[in-house]
mmCIF file of C-alpha atoms in Angstrom:
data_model
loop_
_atom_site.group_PDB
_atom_site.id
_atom_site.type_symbol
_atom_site.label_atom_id
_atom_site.label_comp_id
_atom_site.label_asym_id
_atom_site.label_seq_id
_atom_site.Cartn_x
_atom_site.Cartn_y
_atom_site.Cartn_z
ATOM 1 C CA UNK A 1 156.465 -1.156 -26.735
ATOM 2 C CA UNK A 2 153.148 0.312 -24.813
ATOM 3 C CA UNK A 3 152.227 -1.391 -21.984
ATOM 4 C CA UNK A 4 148.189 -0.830 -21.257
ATOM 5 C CA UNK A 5 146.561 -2.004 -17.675
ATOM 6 C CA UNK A 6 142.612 -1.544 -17.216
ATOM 7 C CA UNK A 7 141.000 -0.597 -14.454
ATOM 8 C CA UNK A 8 137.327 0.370 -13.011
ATOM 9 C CA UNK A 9 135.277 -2.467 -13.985
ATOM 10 C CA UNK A 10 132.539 -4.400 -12.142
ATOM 11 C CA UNK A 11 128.979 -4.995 -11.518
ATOM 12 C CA UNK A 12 126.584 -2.304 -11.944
ATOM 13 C CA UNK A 13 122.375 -1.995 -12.198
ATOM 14 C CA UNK A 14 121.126 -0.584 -15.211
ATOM 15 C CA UNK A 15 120.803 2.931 -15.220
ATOM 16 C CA UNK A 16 124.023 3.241 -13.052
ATOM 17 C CA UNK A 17 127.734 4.588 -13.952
ATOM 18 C CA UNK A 18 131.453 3.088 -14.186
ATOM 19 C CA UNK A 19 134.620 4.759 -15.244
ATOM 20 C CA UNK A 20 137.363 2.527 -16.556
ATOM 21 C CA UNK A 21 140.768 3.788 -16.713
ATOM 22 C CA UNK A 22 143.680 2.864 -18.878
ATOM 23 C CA UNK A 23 147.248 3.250 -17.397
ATOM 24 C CA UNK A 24 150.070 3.427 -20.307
ATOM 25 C CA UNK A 25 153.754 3.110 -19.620
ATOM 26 C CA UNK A 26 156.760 2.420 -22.204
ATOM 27 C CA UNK A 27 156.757 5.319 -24.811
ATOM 28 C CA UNK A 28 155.479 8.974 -25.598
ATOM 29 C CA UNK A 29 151.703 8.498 -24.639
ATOM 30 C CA UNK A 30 150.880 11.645 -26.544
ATOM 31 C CA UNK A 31 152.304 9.643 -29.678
ATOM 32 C CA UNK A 32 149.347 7.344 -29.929
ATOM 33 C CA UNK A 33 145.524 7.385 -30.782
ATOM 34 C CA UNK A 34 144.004 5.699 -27.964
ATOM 35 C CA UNK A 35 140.415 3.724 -28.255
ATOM 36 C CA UNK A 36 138.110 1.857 -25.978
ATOM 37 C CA UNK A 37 136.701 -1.518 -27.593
ATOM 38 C CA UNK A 38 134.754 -4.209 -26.101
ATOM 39 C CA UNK A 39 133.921 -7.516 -26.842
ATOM 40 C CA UNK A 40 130.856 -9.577 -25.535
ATOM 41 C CA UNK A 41 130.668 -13.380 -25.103
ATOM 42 C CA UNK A 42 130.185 -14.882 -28.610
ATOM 43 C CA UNK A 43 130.636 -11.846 -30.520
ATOM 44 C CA UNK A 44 133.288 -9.603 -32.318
ATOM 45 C CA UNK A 45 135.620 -7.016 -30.434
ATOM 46 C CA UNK A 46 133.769 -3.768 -31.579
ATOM 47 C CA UNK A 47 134.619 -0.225 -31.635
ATOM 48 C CA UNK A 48 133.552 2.055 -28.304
ATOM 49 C CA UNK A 49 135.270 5.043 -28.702
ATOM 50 C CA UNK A 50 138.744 7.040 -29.891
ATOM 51 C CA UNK A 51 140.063 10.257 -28.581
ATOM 52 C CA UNK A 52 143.119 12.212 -30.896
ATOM 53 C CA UNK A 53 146.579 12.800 -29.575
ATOM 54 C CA UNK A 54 145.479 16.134 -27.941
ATOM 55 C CA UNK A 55 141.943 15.180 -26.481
ATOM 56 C CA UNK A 56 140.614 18.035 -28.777
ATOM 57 C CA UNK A 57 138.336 15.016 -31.070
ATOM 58 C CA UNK A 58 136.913 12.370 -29.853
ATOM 59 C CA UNK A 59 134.230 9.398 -31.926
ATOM 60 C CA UNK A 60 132.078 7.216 -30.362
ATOM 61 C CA UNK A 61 130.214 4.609 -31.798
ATOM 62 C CA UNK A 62 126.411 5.324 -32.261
ATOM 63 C CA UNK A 63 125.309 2.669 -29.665
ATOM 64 C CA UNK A 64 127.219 4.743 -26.794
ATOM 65 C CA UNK A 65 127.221 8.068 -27.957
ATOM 66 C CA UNK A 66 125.764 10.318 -25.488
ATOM 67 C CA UNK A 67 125.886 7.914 -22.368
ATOM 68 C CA UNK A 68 130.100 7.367 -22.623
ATOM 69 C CA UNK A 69 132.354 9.833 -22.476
ATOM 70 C CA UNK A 70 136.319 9.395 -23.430
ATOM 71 C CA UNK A 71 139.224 11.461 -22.791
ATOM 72 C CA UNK A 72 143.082 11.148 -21.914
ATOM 73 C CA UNK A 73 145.253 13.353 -19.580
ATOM 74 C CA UNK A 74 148.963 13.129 -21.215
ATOM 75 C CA UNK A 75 150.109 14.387 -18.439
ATOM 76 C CA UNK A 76 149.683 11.307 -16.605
ATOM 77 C CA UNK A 77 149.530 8.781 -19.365
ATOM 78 C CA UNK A 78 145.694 7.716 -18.892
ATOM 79 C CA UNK A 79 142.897 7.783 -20.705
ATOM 80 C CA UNK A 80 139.320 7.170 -19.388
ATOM 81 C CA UNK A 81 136.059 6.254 -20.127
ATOM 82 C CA UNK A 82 132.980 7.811 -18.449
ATOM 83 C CA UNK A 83 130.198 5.252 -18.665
ATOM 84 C CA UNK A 84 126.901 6.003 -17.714
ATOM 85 C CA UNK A 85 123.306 5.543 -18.167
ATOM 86 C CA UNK A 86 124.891 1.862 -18.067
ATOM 87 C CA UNK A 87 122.233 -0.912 -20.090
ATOM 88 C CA UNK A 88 122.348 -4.506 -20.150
ATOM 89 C CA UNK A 89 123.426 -4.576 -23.542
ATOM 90 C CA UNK A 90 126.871 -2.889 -22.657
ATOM 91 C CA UNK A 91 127.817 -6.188 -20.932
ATOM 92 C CA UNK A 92 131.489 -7.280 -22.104
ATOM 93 C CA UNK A 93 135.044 -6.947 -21.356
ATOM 94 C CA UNK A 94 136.262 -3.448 -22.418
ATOM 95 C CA UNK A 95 139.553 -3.063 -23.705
ATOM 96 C CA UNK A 96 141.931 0.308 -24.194
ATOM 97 C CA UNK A 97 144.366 0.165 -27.202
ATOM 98 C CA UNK A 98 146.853 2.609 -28.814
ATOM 99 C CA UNK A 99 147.615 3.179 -32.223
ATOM 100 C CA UNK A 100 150.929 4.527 -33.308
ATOM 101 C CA UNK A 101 150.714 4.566 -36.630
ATOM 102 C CA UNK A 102 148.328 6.494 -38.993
ATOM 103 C CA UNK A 103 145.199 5.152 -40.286
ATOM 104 C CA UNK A 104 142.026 6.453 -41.139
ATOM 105 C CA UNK A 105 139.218 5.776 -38.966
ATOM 106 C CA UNK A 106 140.602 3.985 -35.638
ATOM 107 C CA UNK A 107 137.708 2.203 -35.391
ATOM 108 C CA UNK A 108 138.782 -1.184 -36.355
ATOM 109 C CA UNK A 109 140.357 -3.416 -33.963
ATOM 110 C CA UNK A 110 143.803 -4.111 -37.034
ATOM 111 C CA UNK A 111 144.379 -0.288 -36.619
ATOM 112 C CA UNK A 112 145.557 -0.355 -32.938
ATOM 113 C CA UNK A 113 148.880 -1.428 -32.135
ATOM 114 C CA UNK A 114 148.780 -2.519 -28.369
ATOM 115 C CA UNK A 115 146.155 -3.848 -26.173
ATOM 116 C CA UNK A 116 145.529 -3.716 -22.483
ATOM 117 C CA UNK A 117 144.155 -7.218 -20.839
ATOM 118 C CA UNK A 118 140.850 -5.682 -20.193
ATOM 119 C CA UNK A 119 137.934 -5.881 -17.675
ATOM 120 C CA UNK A 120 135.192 -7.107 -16.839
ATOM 121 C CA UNK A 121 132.081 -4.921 -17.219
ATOM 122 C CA UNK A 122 128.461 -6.584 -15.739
ATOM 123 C CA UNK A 123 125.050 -4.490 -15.841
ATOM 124 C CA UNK A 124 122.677 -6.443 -14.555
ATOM 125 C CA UNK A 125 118.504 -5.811 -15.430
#
């Protein structure tokens, strides 16, 4: 068992920066791909971003990529997300999972094996 606890959200203006954090306890961190997802009122949990066992590769999905920035210090069992440039649109609870298995894209919500409880992420207009 992983246990996952969020951290870092709120209420920010457009244009402004967050960093969430994702606190892991229970097994080997460096044994899991870890991903950020998020999931807006109405919609579909969708696919933020993954970071490898290492750090060394990280994927982002297009809508984020080059405003968010992942990574994971096994050291400490966290990984983080770097938000900024922060839009309206990026309104939703954000979620960190970890994946223990292999699979072949981590972007899908089935390939994760644990889930935090997320948090709440507001930019207002």
């Amino acid at each position: 068992q992983v246990q996952l606890v969020e951290s870092g959200g709120g209420l920010v203006q457009a244009g402004g920066s967050l960093r969430l954090s994702c606190a892991a306890s229970g097994r080997t961190f460096s044994n899991y791909i870890m991903g950020w997802f998020r999931q807006a009122p109405g919609k579909e949990r969708e696919f933020v971003a993954t970071i490898s066992y290492s750090g060394s590769s990280t994927h982002y999905a297009d809508s984020v990529k080059g405003r968010f920035t992942i990574s994971r210090d096994n050291g400490k069992n966290t990984v983080s997300l770097q938000m900024n440039s922060l839009r309206p649109e990026d309104t939703a609870v954000y979620y960190c999972a970890a994946a223990g298995h292999y699979s072949t894209t981590y972007h899908y919500p089935g390939e994760y094996d644990y889930w935090g409880q997320g948090t709440q992420v507001t930019v207002s207009s």
